[in-house]
Coordinates of C-alpha atoms in Angstrom, one line a residue:
Chain A
M35 CA 0.1 -0.1 -0.1
L36 CA 1.5 3.4 -1.0
K37 CA 0.7 6.5 0.3
V38 CA 2.0 10.3 0.2
P39 CA 4.6 10.8 3.1
D40 CA 3.4 12.9 6.3
H41 CA 6.8 14.5 6.7
Q42 CA 7.8 16.0 3.5
V43 CA 9.3 19.6 4.0
A44 CA 10.8 20.5 0.3
G45 CA 10.1 19.4 -3.3
H46 CA 7.2 18.7 -5.2
E47 CA 4.3 17.1 -3.0
G48 CA 2.0 14.5 -4.0
H49 CA -1.2 16.2 -2.3
D50 CA -4.3 17.1 -4.0
G51 CA -3.5 14.9 -7.3
M52 CA -0.1 16.3 -7.9
L53 CA 2.9 14.2 -8.9
G54 CA 4.9 13.7 -5.9
P55 CA 6.8 11.0 -3.9
L56 CA 5.2 8.2 -2.3
I57 CA 5.9 5.8 0.4
D58 CA 5.4 2.2 1.8
D59 CA 5.2 0.3 5.0
S60 CA 8.5 -1.4 4.8
G61 CA 10.6 1.9 4.6
H62 CA 10.6 2.4 1.0
F63 CA 10.4 6.4 -0.7
Y64 CA 9.3 6.0 -4.1
K65 CA 10.6 9.3 -6.1
P66 CA 9.0 9.7 -9.3
L67 CA 11.3 10.4 -12.2
Q68 CA 11.2 13.6 -13.6
D69 CA 10.4 13.5 -17.3
D70 CA 13.5 15.8 -18.7
D71 CA 17.3 15.0 -17.9
R72 CA 16.9 15.3 -14.3
G73 CA 15.0 12.0 -13.9
S74 CA 17.6 9.8 -16.1
N75 CA 20.6 11.9 -14.3
E76 CA 19.6 11.0 -11.0
V77 CA 18.9 7.3 -12.0
A78 CA 22.5 7.3 -13.5
F79 CA 23.8 9.1 -10.2
Y80 CA 22.2 6.5 -7.9
K81 CA 23.5 3.6 -10.0
S82 CA 27.2 4.9 -10.4
F83 CA 27.2 5.5 -6.7
S84 CA 25.8 2.2 -5.4
S85 CA 28.2 0.5 -7.6
N86 CA 31.3 2.6 -6.8
T87 CA 33.8 0.8 -4.7
Q88 CA 35.8 4.0 -3.9
I89 CA 33.3 5.2 -1.6
P90 CA 33.8 4.3 2.0
D91 CA 31.2 2.7 4.2
H92 CA 31.4 5.7 6.7
V93 CA 30.5 7.9 3.6
R94 CA 27.9 5.7 2.0
R95 CA 25.7 5.8 5.1
F96 CA 24.9 9.5 4.5
F97 CA 23.2 8.5 1.2
P98 CA 19.7 7.0 0.8
I99 CA 19.7 3.3 0.0
F100 CA 19.2 2.8 -3.7
Y101 CA 16.9 0.0 -4.5
G102 CA 16.6 0.4 -8.3
T103 CA 13.6 1.9 -10.3
R104 CA 10.1 0.7 -10.4
L105 CA 6.8 1.7 -12.6
I106 CA 4.0 2.3 -10.2
E107 CA 0.8 4.0 -10.2
A108 CA 1.6 7.9 -10.0
S109 CA 0.3 9.8 -7.0
D110 CA -1.7 12.1 -9.4
G111 CA -3.6 9.0 -10.8
S112 CA -2.1 9.8 -14.3
G113 CA -1.3 6.0 -14.7
L114 CA 2.2 4.3 -14.6
H115 CA 5.1 6.3 -14.1
P116 CA 8.7 5.2 -13.3
H117 CA 10.1 5.8 -9.8
L118 CA 13.2 5.7 -7.9
V119 CA 13.1 3.3 -5.2
L120 CA 15.0 4.6 -2.1
Q121 CA 15.4 4.2 1.4
D122 CA 12.8 6.5 3.3
T123 CA 15.2 7.8 5.7
V124 CA 12.3 10.2 7.3
S125 CA 9.5 7.6 8.1
S126 CA 11.5 5.5 10.7
H127 CA 11.4 8.6 12.9
L128 CA 8.0 8.8 15.0
N129 CA 7.8 12.5 15.1
P130 CA 10.7 13.5 13.0
S131 CA 11.8 17.4 13.3
I132 CA 13.2 17.7 9.9
M133 CA 15.3 20.6 7.8
D134 CA 16.2 20.4 4.2
I135 CA 19.3 22.5 3.5
K136 CA 20.3 23.2 -0.3
I137 CA 24.3 23.5 -0.3
G138 CA 26.5 25.4 -2.4
S139 CA 26.3 29.3 -3.2
R140 CA 26.2 28.2 -7.0
T141 CA 23.5 25.7 -7.9
W142 CA 24.1 26.1 -11.9
Y143 CA 27.1 24.5 -13.8
P144 CA 28.5 25.7 -16.6
Q145 CA 27.5 22.7 -19.0
A146 CA 24.1 23.7 -18.4
S147 CA 21.8 25.8 -20.7
E148 CA 22.3 29.7 -20.5
D149 CA 18.5 29.8 -19.6
Y150 CA 18.9 27.4 -16.9
I151 CA 22.2 29.2 -15.6
Q152 CA 20.3 32.6 -15.5
K153 CA 17.3 31.1 -13.5
C154 CA 19.6 29.5 -10.8
L155 CA 22.0 32.6 -10.6
K156 CA 18.8 34.6 -9.8
K157 CA 17.5 32.3 -7.3
D158 CA 21.0 32.2 -5.6
R159 CA 21.2 35.8 -5.6
D160 CA 17.5 36.3 -4.2
S161 CA 18.1 33.6 -1.3
T162 CA 20.9 33.1 1.1
S163 CA 22.8 30.9 -1.3
I164 CA 25.6 33.6 -2.4
A165 CA 25.9 34.7 1.2
L166 CA 26.0 32.0 3.3
G167 CA 26.9 29.1 0.8
F168 CA 23.7 27.4 1.6
R169 CA 20.1 28.2 1.7
I170 CA 17.1 26.4 3.7
S171 CA 14.4 24.7 1.3
G172 CA 12.1 23.7 4.1
L173 CA 11.7 22.5 7.7
Q174 CA 9.3 21.1 10.3
V175 CA 10.0 21.4 13.9
H176 CA 8.1 19.6 16.4
G177 CA 6.9 21.2 19.7
S178 CA 6.8 20.0 23.3
Q179 CA 3.1 18.7 22.6
E180 CA 2.7 16.3 19.8
S181 CA 0.0 18.4 18.2
E182 CA 2.6 21.3 17.9
T183 CA 4.4 21.5 14.6
W184 CA 6.0 24.5 13.0
K185 CA 6.2 24.0 9.4
P186 CA 6.7 27.5 7.8
D187 CA 5.3 28.1 4.4
K188 CA 7.3 27.8 1.3
K189 CA 7.1 31.3 0.4
L190 CA 8.3 32.2 3.8
V191 CA 11.3 30.0 3.8
K192 CA 12.4 31.4 0.2
K193 CA 12.5 34.9 2.1
F194 CA 14.7 33.7 4.6
T195 CA 17.6 36.2 5.4
A196 CA 20.8 35.4 6.7
K197 CA 19.4 36.5 10.1
D198 CA 16.4 34.4 9.6
V199 CA 18.6 31.3 9.0
R200 CA 20.9 31.7 12.2
L201 CA 17.4 31.9 14.1
V202 CA 15.9 29.2 12.4
L203 CA 18.9 26.8 13.0
R204 CA 18.4 27.7 16.9
K205 CA 14.7 27.2 16.7
F206 CA 15.4 23.4 15.4
V207 CA 16.7 22.5 18.3
S208 CA 14.7 24.4 20.9
S209 CA 11.7 23.2 23.2
N210 CA 9.9 26.7 22.9
T211 CA 9.9 27.0 19.3
S212 CA 6.2 25.5 18.3
V213 CA 4.6 28.7 18.3
D214 CA 6.0 31.9 16.4
T215 CA 6.1 34.1 19.8
G216 CA 9.1 36.0 19.0
M217 CA 10.8 34.3 22.1
D218 CA 14.4 33.8 22.0
P219 CA 14.8 30.1 21.3
D220 CA 16.3 28.4 24.4
C221 CA 18.4 25.9 22.2
S222 CA 18.0 23.1 24.9
F223 CA 18.5 20.3 22.7
A224 CA 21.6 21.6 20.9
S225 CA 24.0 19.7 22.8
T226 CA 22.4 16.5 22.2
V227 CA 21.1 17.1 18.5
Y228 CA 24.2 19.0 17.0
G229 CA 26.7 17.9 19.5
G230 CA 28.2 14.8 20.9
S231 CA 29.9 12.0 19.0
A232 CA 26.9 10.9 17.1
G233 CA 25.4 14.2 16.8
I234 CA 24.7 16.5 13.5
L235 CA 28.0 18.3 13.8
A236 CA 30.1 15.0 14.0
Q237 CA 28.2 13.6 10.9
L238 CA 28.7 17.0 8.7
L239 CA 32.5 16.7 9.7
E240 CA 32.9 13.6 8.8
L241 CA 31.2 14.6 5.4
K242 CA 33.8 17.6 5.4
K243 CA 36.7 15.2 5.4
W244 CA 35.4 13.3 2.5
F245 CA 34.5 16.3 0.3
E246 CA 38.2 17.8 0.9
D247 CA 39.3 14.9 -1.1
Q248 CA 36.8 13.1 -3.3
T249 CA 37.0 14.3 -6.8
I250 CA 34.5 11.7 -8.2
Y251 CA 31.3 13.8 -8.2
H252 CA 30.0 17.2 -8.0
F253 CA 27.0 18.0 -6.3
Y254 CA 25.0 20.8 -7.5
S255 CA 21.4 21.6 -6.4
C256 CA 21.9 18.8 -3.3
S257 CA 20.7 19.1 -0.1
V258 CA 21.7 18.0 3.4
L259 CA 18.4 16.8 5.3
M260 CA 18.9 16.8 8.9
V261 CA 16.5 14.9 11.0
Y262 CA 15.8 13.7 14.7
D263 CA 13.1 12.9 17.2
K264 CA 12.3 15.2 19.5
E265 CA 10.7 12.5 21.8
S266 CA 14.3 10.5 21.9
V267 CA 16.0 13.5 23.0
V268 CA 13.6 14.3 25.9
K269 CA 13.6 10.5 26.9
E270 CA 16.7 9.0 26.2
R271 CA 19.2 11.8 25.8
N272 CA 19.8 10.3 22.4
S273 CA 18.3 12.3 19.6
G274 CA 19.0 9.7 16.7
A275 CA 20.0 12.5 14.9
E276 CA 20.8 11.9 11.1
V277 CA 22.2 13.5 8.2
K278 CA 21.2 12.4 4.6
L279 CA 22.4 13.9 1.3
V280 CA 19.4 14.1 -1.3
D281 CA 18.6 15.1 -4.6
F282 CA 21.0 14.0 -7.3
A283 CA 19.5 15.3 -10.3
H284 CA 22.2 17.8 -11.0
V285 CA 25.4 15.7 -10.0
L286 CA 28.5 15.8 -12.7
E287 CA 31.5 14.2 -12.9
G288 CA 34.4 15.5 -10.7
K289 CA 37.0 15.3 -13.3
G290 CA 39.8 15.1 -10.7
V291 CA 38.7 18.3 -8.9
I292 CA 37.1 18.4 -5.6
D293 CA 33.9 19.8 -5.3
H294 CA 34.9 23.3 -3.8
N295 CA 31.5 24.8 -4.0
F296 CA 29.6 22.0 -1.9
L297 CA 32.8 22.0 0.3
G298 CA 32.5 25.7 1.0
G299 CA 28.8 25.9 1.7
L300 CA 29.1 22.9 4.0
C301 CA 31.9 24.6 6.0
S302 CA 29.7 27.6 6.3
L303 CA 26.8 25.6 7.9
I304 CA 29.2 23.6 10.2
K305 CA 30.4 27.1 11.3
F306 CA 26.7 28.2 12.1
I307 CA 25.9 25.0 14.1
T308 CA 29.5 25.3 15.9
D309 CA 28.5 29.0 16.9
I310 CA 25.2 27.6 18.3
L311 CA 26.7 24.8 20.3
S312 CA 29.4 27.0 21.8
C313 CA 26.5 29.4 22.5
S314 CA 24.6 26.8 24.2
D315 CA 27.4 25.3 26.2
E316 CA 28.0 28.9 27.8
Y317 CA 24.5 28.7 28.6
E318 CA 24.7 25.6 30.2
E319 CA 27.7 26.5 31.9
A320 CA 26.4 29.4 33.4
K321 CA 23.0 27.7 34.5
A322 CA 25.3 25.0 36.0
S323 CA 27.1 27.4 37.7
L324 CA 24.0 29.2 38.9
Q325 CA 25.7 32.6 38.2
D326 CA 22.7 33.6 35.9
P327 CA 20.2 30.6 35.7
D328 CA 17.6 32.9 33.6
K329 CA 20.0 34.2 31.1
N330 CA 19.0 33.3 27.5
C331 CA 21.4 32.4 25.0
N332 CA 21.3 35.4 22.5
C333 CA 24.0 35.2 20.3
T334 CA 21.7 36.2 17.8
D335 CA 24.3 37.7 15.4
Chain B
M156 CA 65.7 55.4 -5.0
L157 CA 62.6 54.1 -6.5
K158 CA 62.4 51.6 -9.4
V159 CA 60.0 49.4 -11.1
P160 CA 60.2 45.9 -9.8
D161 CA 61.7 43.3 -11.6
H162 CA 59.4 40.2 -10.4
Q163 CA 56.0 41.3 -11.1
V164 CA 53.7 38.5 -12.8
A165 CA 50.4 39.8 -12.3
G166 CA 48.6 43.1 -12.1
H167 CA 49.5 46.9 -13.7
E168 CA 53.2 47.2 -14.3
G169 CA 54.8 50.0 -14.2
H170 CA 57.1 49.8 -17.5
D171 CA 56.8 52.3 -20.2
G172 CA 55.4 55.2 -18.4
M173 CA 52.5 53.5 -17.1
L174 CA 51.3 53.7 -13.3
G175 CA 52.5 50.6 -11.5
P176 CA 54.0 49.6 -8.3
L177 CA 57.8 50.8 -7.3
I178 CA 60.2 49.2 -4.8
D179 CA 63.2 50.8 -2.9
D180 CA 66.5 49.4 -1.7
S181 CA 65.2 48.6 1.9
G182 CA 62.5 46.1 1.2
H183 CA 59.5 48.4 0.9
F184 CA 56.9 48.0 -2.0
Y185 CA 55.0 50.9 -3.1
K186 CA 51.5 50.3 -4.6
P187 CA 49.9 53.2 -6.2
L188 CA 46.2 53.7 -4.9
Q189 CA 43.7 53.4 -7.5
D190 CA 41.6 56.4 -8.1
D191 CA 38.3 55.0 -7.5
D192 CA 36.9 52.8 -4.7
R193 CA 39.2 50.1 -5.0
G194 CA 42.2 52.6 -3.6
S195 CA 40.3 53.7 -0.6
N196 CA 39.0 50.2 0.1
E197 CA 42.5 48.5 0.1
V198 CA 43.9 51.2 2.5
A199 CA 40.8 50.5 4.9
F200 CA 41.5 46.8 4.8
Y201 CA 45.0 47.5 5.8
K202 CA 44.3 49.8 8.5
S203 CA 41.7 47.5 9.9
F204 CA 43.8 44.1 9.6
S205 CA 46.9 45.8 11.0
S206 CA 45.0 47.1 14.0
N207 CA 42.7 44.1 14.5
T208 CA 44.2 42.2 18.0
Q209 CA 41.9 39.3 16.8
I210 CA 44.2 38.3 14.1
P211 CA 46.9 35.6 15.5
D212 CA 50.6 36.0 14.4
H213 CA 50.9 32.8 12.7
V214 CA 48.0 34.2 10.2
R215 CA 49.5 37.7 10.1
R216 CA 52.8 36.2 8.6
F217 CA 50.7 35.6 5.5
F218 CA 50.1 39.2 4.9
P219 CA 52.4 41.9 3.7
I220 CA 53.4 44.4 6.6
F221 CA 51.6 47.7 6.2
Y222 CA 53.8 50.9 6.7
G223 CA 50.9 53.3 5.9
T224 CA 50.4 55.5 2.7
R225 CA 52.7 58.1 0.9
L226 CA 52.7 60.7 -1.8
I227 CA 55.6 59.6 -3.9
E228 CA 56.4 60.6 -7.7
A229 CA 54.6 57.9 -9.8
S230 CA 55.8 55.8 -12.2
D231 CA 54.0 57.0 -15.3
G232 CA 55.8 60.8 -14.4
S233 CA 52.3 62.2 -13.8
G234 CA 53.5 63.7 -10.3
L235 CA 52.8 63.0 -6.8
H236 CA 50.4 60.1 -6.6
P237 CA 49.4 58.4 -3.1
H238 CA 50.9 54.7 -2.9
L239 CA 50.3 51.9 -0.3
V240 CA 53.8 51.6 1.6
L241 CA 54.1 47.4 1.8
Q242 CA 56.6 44.9 2.8
D243 CA 58.3 44.0 -0.5
T244 CA 57.7 40.0 0.1
V245 CA 59.5 39.1 -3.3
S246 CA 62.7 41.1 -3.6
S247 CA 64.2 39.6 -0.8
H248 CA 64.5 36.4 -3.0
L249 CA 67.6 36.4 -5.4
N250 CA 66.1 34.8 -8.3
P251 CA 62.3 34.3 -7.3
S252 CA 60.1 31.6 -8.9
I253 CA 56.6 33.1 -8.7
M254 CA 53.3 32.4 -9.0
D255 CA 49.8 34.7 -8.6
I256 CA 46.7 32.6 -8.0
K257 CA 43.4 34.6 -7.7
I258 CA 41.4 32.4 -5.2
G259 CA 37.6 31.6 -5.1
S260 CA 35.0 30.7 -8.0
R261 CA 33.3 34.1 -7.7
T262 CA 35.0 37.5 -7.8
W263 CA 32.0 39.6 -7.4
Y264 CA 29.7 40.2 -4.5
P265 CA 26.0 41.1 -4.1
Q266 CA 26.9 44.6 -3.1
A267 CA 28.9 45.6 -6.2
S268 CA 27.0 47.3 -9.2
E269 CA 25.3 45.0 -11.9
D270 CA 28.1 45.9 -14.5
Y271 CA 30.5 44.9 -12.3
I272 CA 29.0 41.6 -11.3
Q273 CA 28.4 40.6 -15.0
K274 CA 31.9 41.7 -15.9
C275 CA 33.4 39.5 -13.1
L276 CA 31.2 36.7 -13.9
K277 CA 32.1 36.7 -17.5
K278 CA 35.9 36.4 -16.3
D279 CA 35.1 33.7 -13.6
R280 CA 33.2 31.5 -16.5
D281 CA 35.9 32.3 -19.0
S282 CA 38.5 31.3 -16.8
T283 CA 39.3 28.1 -14.6
S284 CA 37.4 30.1 -11.6
I285 CA 34.2 28.5 -11.9
A286 CA 35.7 24.9 -12.7
L287 CA 38.6 25.0 -10.0
G288 CA 37.4 27.7 -7.4
F289 CA 40.8 29.6 -8.5
R290 CA 42.5 30.7 -11.6
I291 CA 46.4 31.5 -12.3
S292 CA 47.0 35.2 -12.7
G293 CA 50.6 35.2 -13.6
L294 CA 53.7 33.2 -12.8
Q295 CA 57.5 33.2 -13.5
V296 CA 59.6 29.9 -13.1
H297 CA 63.7 30.3 -13.0
G298 CA 65.3 27.2 -15.0
S299 CA 68.5 25.6 -14.1
Q300 CA 70.9 28.3 -15.5
E301 CA 70.2 32.0 -14.0
S302 CA 69.3 33.3 -17.8
E303 CA 66.5 30.8 -18.2
T304 CA 63.2 32.3 -17.0
W305 CA 59.9 30.9 -18.1
K306 CA 57.3 33.7 -17.8
P307 CA 54.3 33.0 -20.0
D308 CA 52.5 35.8 -21.6
K309 CA 49.6 37.4 -20.0
K310 CA 47.4 36.4 -22.8
L311 CA 48.4 32.8 -22.8
V312 CA 47.9 32.8 -18.8
K313 CA 44.4 34.1 -19.1
K314 CA 43.5 30.8 -21.6
F315 CA 44.8 28.3 -19.2
T316 CA 42.7 25.2 -19.1
A317 CA 42.0 23.0 -16.0
K318 CA 45.0 20.6 -17.5
D319 CA 46.9 23.6 -18.2
V320 CA 46.6 24.7 -14.5
R321 CA 47.7 21.3 -13.4
L322 CA 50.7 21.1 -15.6
V323 CA 52.0 24.5 -14.7
L324 CA 51.5 23.8 -11.0
R325 CA 54.0 20.9 -11.7
K326 CA 56.3 22.7 -14.0
F327 CA 56.7 25.5 -10.9
V328 CA 58.5 22.7 -8.9
S329 CA 60.6 21.1 -11.8
S330 CA 64.0 21.3 -12.9
N331 CA 63.4 21.0 -16.7
T332 CA 60.7 23.9 -17.3
S333 CA 62.7 26.9 -18.8
V334 CA 61.9 26.0 -22.2
D335 CA 58.5 24.8 -23.7
T336 CA 59.9 21.5 -24.7
G337 CA 56.6 19.6 -24.1
M338 CA 58.9 17.6 -21.7
D339 CA 57.2 15.9 -19.0
P340 CA 57.9 17.9 -15.7
D341 CA 60.1 16.0 -13.3
C342 CA 58.6 17.7 -10.2
S343 CA 62.1 17.3 -8.8
F344 CA 61.5 20.4 -6.0
A345 CA 58.2 19.5 -5.2
S346 CA 59.1 17.6 -1.9
T347 CA 61.1 20.5 -1.2
V348 CA 59.0 23.5 -2.0
Y349 CA 55.4 22.3 -1.8
G350 CA 56.3 19.6 0.9
G351 CA 57.9 19.8 4.4
S352 CA 57.0 21.1 7.6
A353 CA 57.6 24.5 6.1
G354 CA 56.6 24.1 2.8
I355 CA 53.9 25.8 0.7
L356 CA 51.5 23.1 1.5
A357 CA 51.9 23.3 5.3
Q358 CA 51.3 27.1 4.7
L359 CA 48.1 26.6 3.1
L360 CA 46.7 24.0 5.5
E361 CA 47.5 26.7 8.3
L362 CA 45.6 29.4 6.2
K363 CA 42.6 27.0 5.8
K364 CA 42.4 26.5 9.3
W365 CA 41.9 30.0 10.1
F366 CA 39.4 30.6 6.9
E367 CA 37.2 27.6 8.6
D368 CA 36.7 29.8 11.7
Q369 CA 37.3 33.7 11.1
T370 CA 34.3 35.6 10.0
I371 CA 35.8 38.8 9.9
Y372 CA 36.7 39.7 6.5
H373 CA 35.5 38.1 2.9
F374 CA 38.1 38.4 0.5
Y375 CA 37.1 38.7 -3.1
S376 CA 39.5 39.0 -6.0
C377 CA 42.4 38.3 -3.7
S378 CA 45.2 36.3 -4.5
V379 CA 47.7 33.6 -2.9
L380 CA 51.5 34.7 -3.9
M381 CA 53.8 31.6 -4.0
V382 CA 57.3 32.4 -3.9
Y383 CA 60.8 30.3 -3.7
D384 CA 64.4 30.4 -4.6
K385 CA 65.3 27.7 -6.8
E386 CA 69.2 28.3 -5.7
S387 CA 68.1 28.0 -2.2
V388 CA 66.5 24.4 -3.2
V389 CA 69.4 23.2 -5.2
K390 CA 72.2 24.4 -2.8
E391 CA 70.5 24.1 0.8
R392 CA 67.3 21.6 0.1
N393 CA 65.5 24.5 2.0
S394 CA 63.5 26.6 -0.5
G395 CA 62.5 29.7 1.7
A396 CA 59.0 28.8 0.2
E397 CA 56.6 31.9 1.1
V398 CA 52.7 32.1 1.1
K399 CA 51.5 35.5 1.0
L400 CA 47.9 37.0 0.7
V401 CA 48.0 39.8 -2.0
D402 CA 45.4 42.3 -3.5
F403 CA 42.6 43.8 -0.9
A404 CA 40.5 46.1 -3.0
H405 CA 37.8 44.0 -2.7
V406 CA 37.6 42.8 0.9
L407 CA 34.2 43.1 2.7
E408 CA 33.1 42.7 6.1
G409 CA 32.2 38.9 7.1
K410 CA 29.4 39.7 9.2
G411 CA 29.6 36.6 11.0
V412 CA 29.8 34.2 8.3
I413 CA 32.6 32.6 7.1
D414 CA 34.4 33.1 3.7
H415 CA 33.1 30.1 2.0
N416 CA 34.2 31.3 -1.3
F417 CA 37.8 31.8 -0.6
L418 CA 37.8 28.6 1.5
G419 CA 36.4 26.5 -1.1
G420 CA 39.0 27.5 -3.9
L421 CA 41.8 27.4 -1.4
C422 CA 40.6 23.8 -0.6
S423 CA 40.8 22.9 -4.3
L424 CA 44.4 24.6 -4.5
I425 CA 45.4 22.4 -1.5
K426 CA 44.2 19.3 -3.3
F427 CA 45.9 20.0 -6.5
I428 CA 49.3 20.5 -4.6
T429 CA 48.7 17.3 -2.6
D430 CA 48.1 15.3 -5.8
I431 CA 51.6 16.7 -7.1
L432 CA 53.2 15.8 -3.7
S433 CA 51.9 12.3 -3.6
C434 CA 52.7 11.6 -7.4
S435 CA 56.3 13.0 -6.7
D436 CA 56.5 10.7 -3.4
E437 CA 56.0 8.0 -5.7
Y438 CA 58.2 8.9 -8.2
E439 CA 60.9 9.3 -5.3
E440 CA 60.1 5.8 -4.1
A441 CA 60.1 4.2 -7.4
K442 CA 63.6 5.9 -8.1
A443 CA 64.9 4.9 -4.4
S444 CA 64.1 1.2 -4.9
L445 CA 65.5 1.6 -8.2
Q446 CA 62.8 -0.7 -9.7
D447 CA 62.3 1.9 -12.6
P448 CA 64.7 4.9 -12.3
D449 CA 63.8 6.5 -15.5
K450 CA 59.9 6.5 -14.8
N451 CA 58.7 10.0 -15.1
C452 CA 55.6 11.2 -12.8
N453 CA 52.9 11.5 -15.2
C454 CA 49.9 11.8 -13.1
T455 CA 48.8 14.4 -15.4
D456 CA 44.9 14.0 -15.1

């Protein structure tokens, strides 16, 4: 039984009879192949990547497992349509907080058509991509109650400034974010979700190490997906935080050169998260020493 | 007594009555201030940088020392003109081999005029900047005899492809490069110039570490200058290799964000040099074990 996923934060959605991804009960994610080159490019990437013996296992875990392609009934009711069959990295989480971050200050590549280049360039300039080396494409954050979810509208996300991005990355790991109260996010989950040996920062640093050396692929318009469970954080002090790379419709051959565009953006994201962690560490220390227990972390710029 | 420097490889030259830099006998480099914003921007940067207490000494050494500005007779004979007075990093070398590498896949910034952006974007696309994250702006390499110098014409340098860049970075540390014979560069100085604890790679890695964290400045259209003495390499097995950053007419405030554009390009250059070193190591090992003494290092792609 296939259904439209509950937790999609970016990309084309399959609601209201539109063509979008589907999931099943056994952890598979069905992504409809786009009709143009993008569909065949993404299949080609997954085929190349899954058979490439040069990819170490500690890097492979950052990519969804590829199960091939399959013709299935499309979510828009238009009949059989080819889909990528992938590991569903989100649905294994009960109430996942998710952020989709498109990495790279440049989403275009010289081989593309002039039209496509100009379209991408405009989006890169209108968003935070040029300034920060990445932009947020979508997110949802679960509040303290199950019913509370903050999932800003796509139009709002598109308008995020550098300041918004810093705030949203803090809200993502805060317990007081569900309603837009203008309250300063408390970053109380930062050390569990971003920090620690299995946290998001550690995973991003692992990925960075690979990107400093790998010259096989260049990832344009590719996203880092950050996922964690708020329940797990609260109950077990273990967030199950996961980093995954997704969207490979614009992957090119590296031809012996590193992906400096992706790497630069990744390093910028890492710095944002490091800043939040050191800020929340200071807060924790302050709280522990009881010098200023009500002091909120406000490293907002 | 001021004179036109012998060893300029990029930028406006002061020959034939043109406005260009001058040097004196006491190690000063006089750079004429450009009339537009670029001149005042560069002065502002040097003033800010030299008084900034957040810059650690091991990073400061990568920047020319700033001695202020001075009105001196311009090299084009047009009368008194304001000049930046800087440390002359090149003239202390007897027969310096020099390369000027403009770092970053993007030399423009959103605050610039649309005209300037389009001009830079075209140059970035026409050169290796987009593909490699850097482009070579100029170079000179000394051959085994003092009279032999390879200093390719600016027009030729502008046309360098990714493949040319890889070759030129190898020629830069080879003993058989003086004449364009099409001979495979032997990379015989690679381990001394690029390698070692004081070599160029070690210096670039030091710089990289700073760029992963510093959010004070963004360096657009800024160059890494690599300088060494072939004589020193041959005689002393110590190349006196130096890395300097130069050209700060387009430095902007970092505003809490790392310079992901510079960092990405720097990491790409580091990878190129690492590749040359591991290739020349293999060659040295092969030579040492005498298995294949005449094998030339030909990791050319």
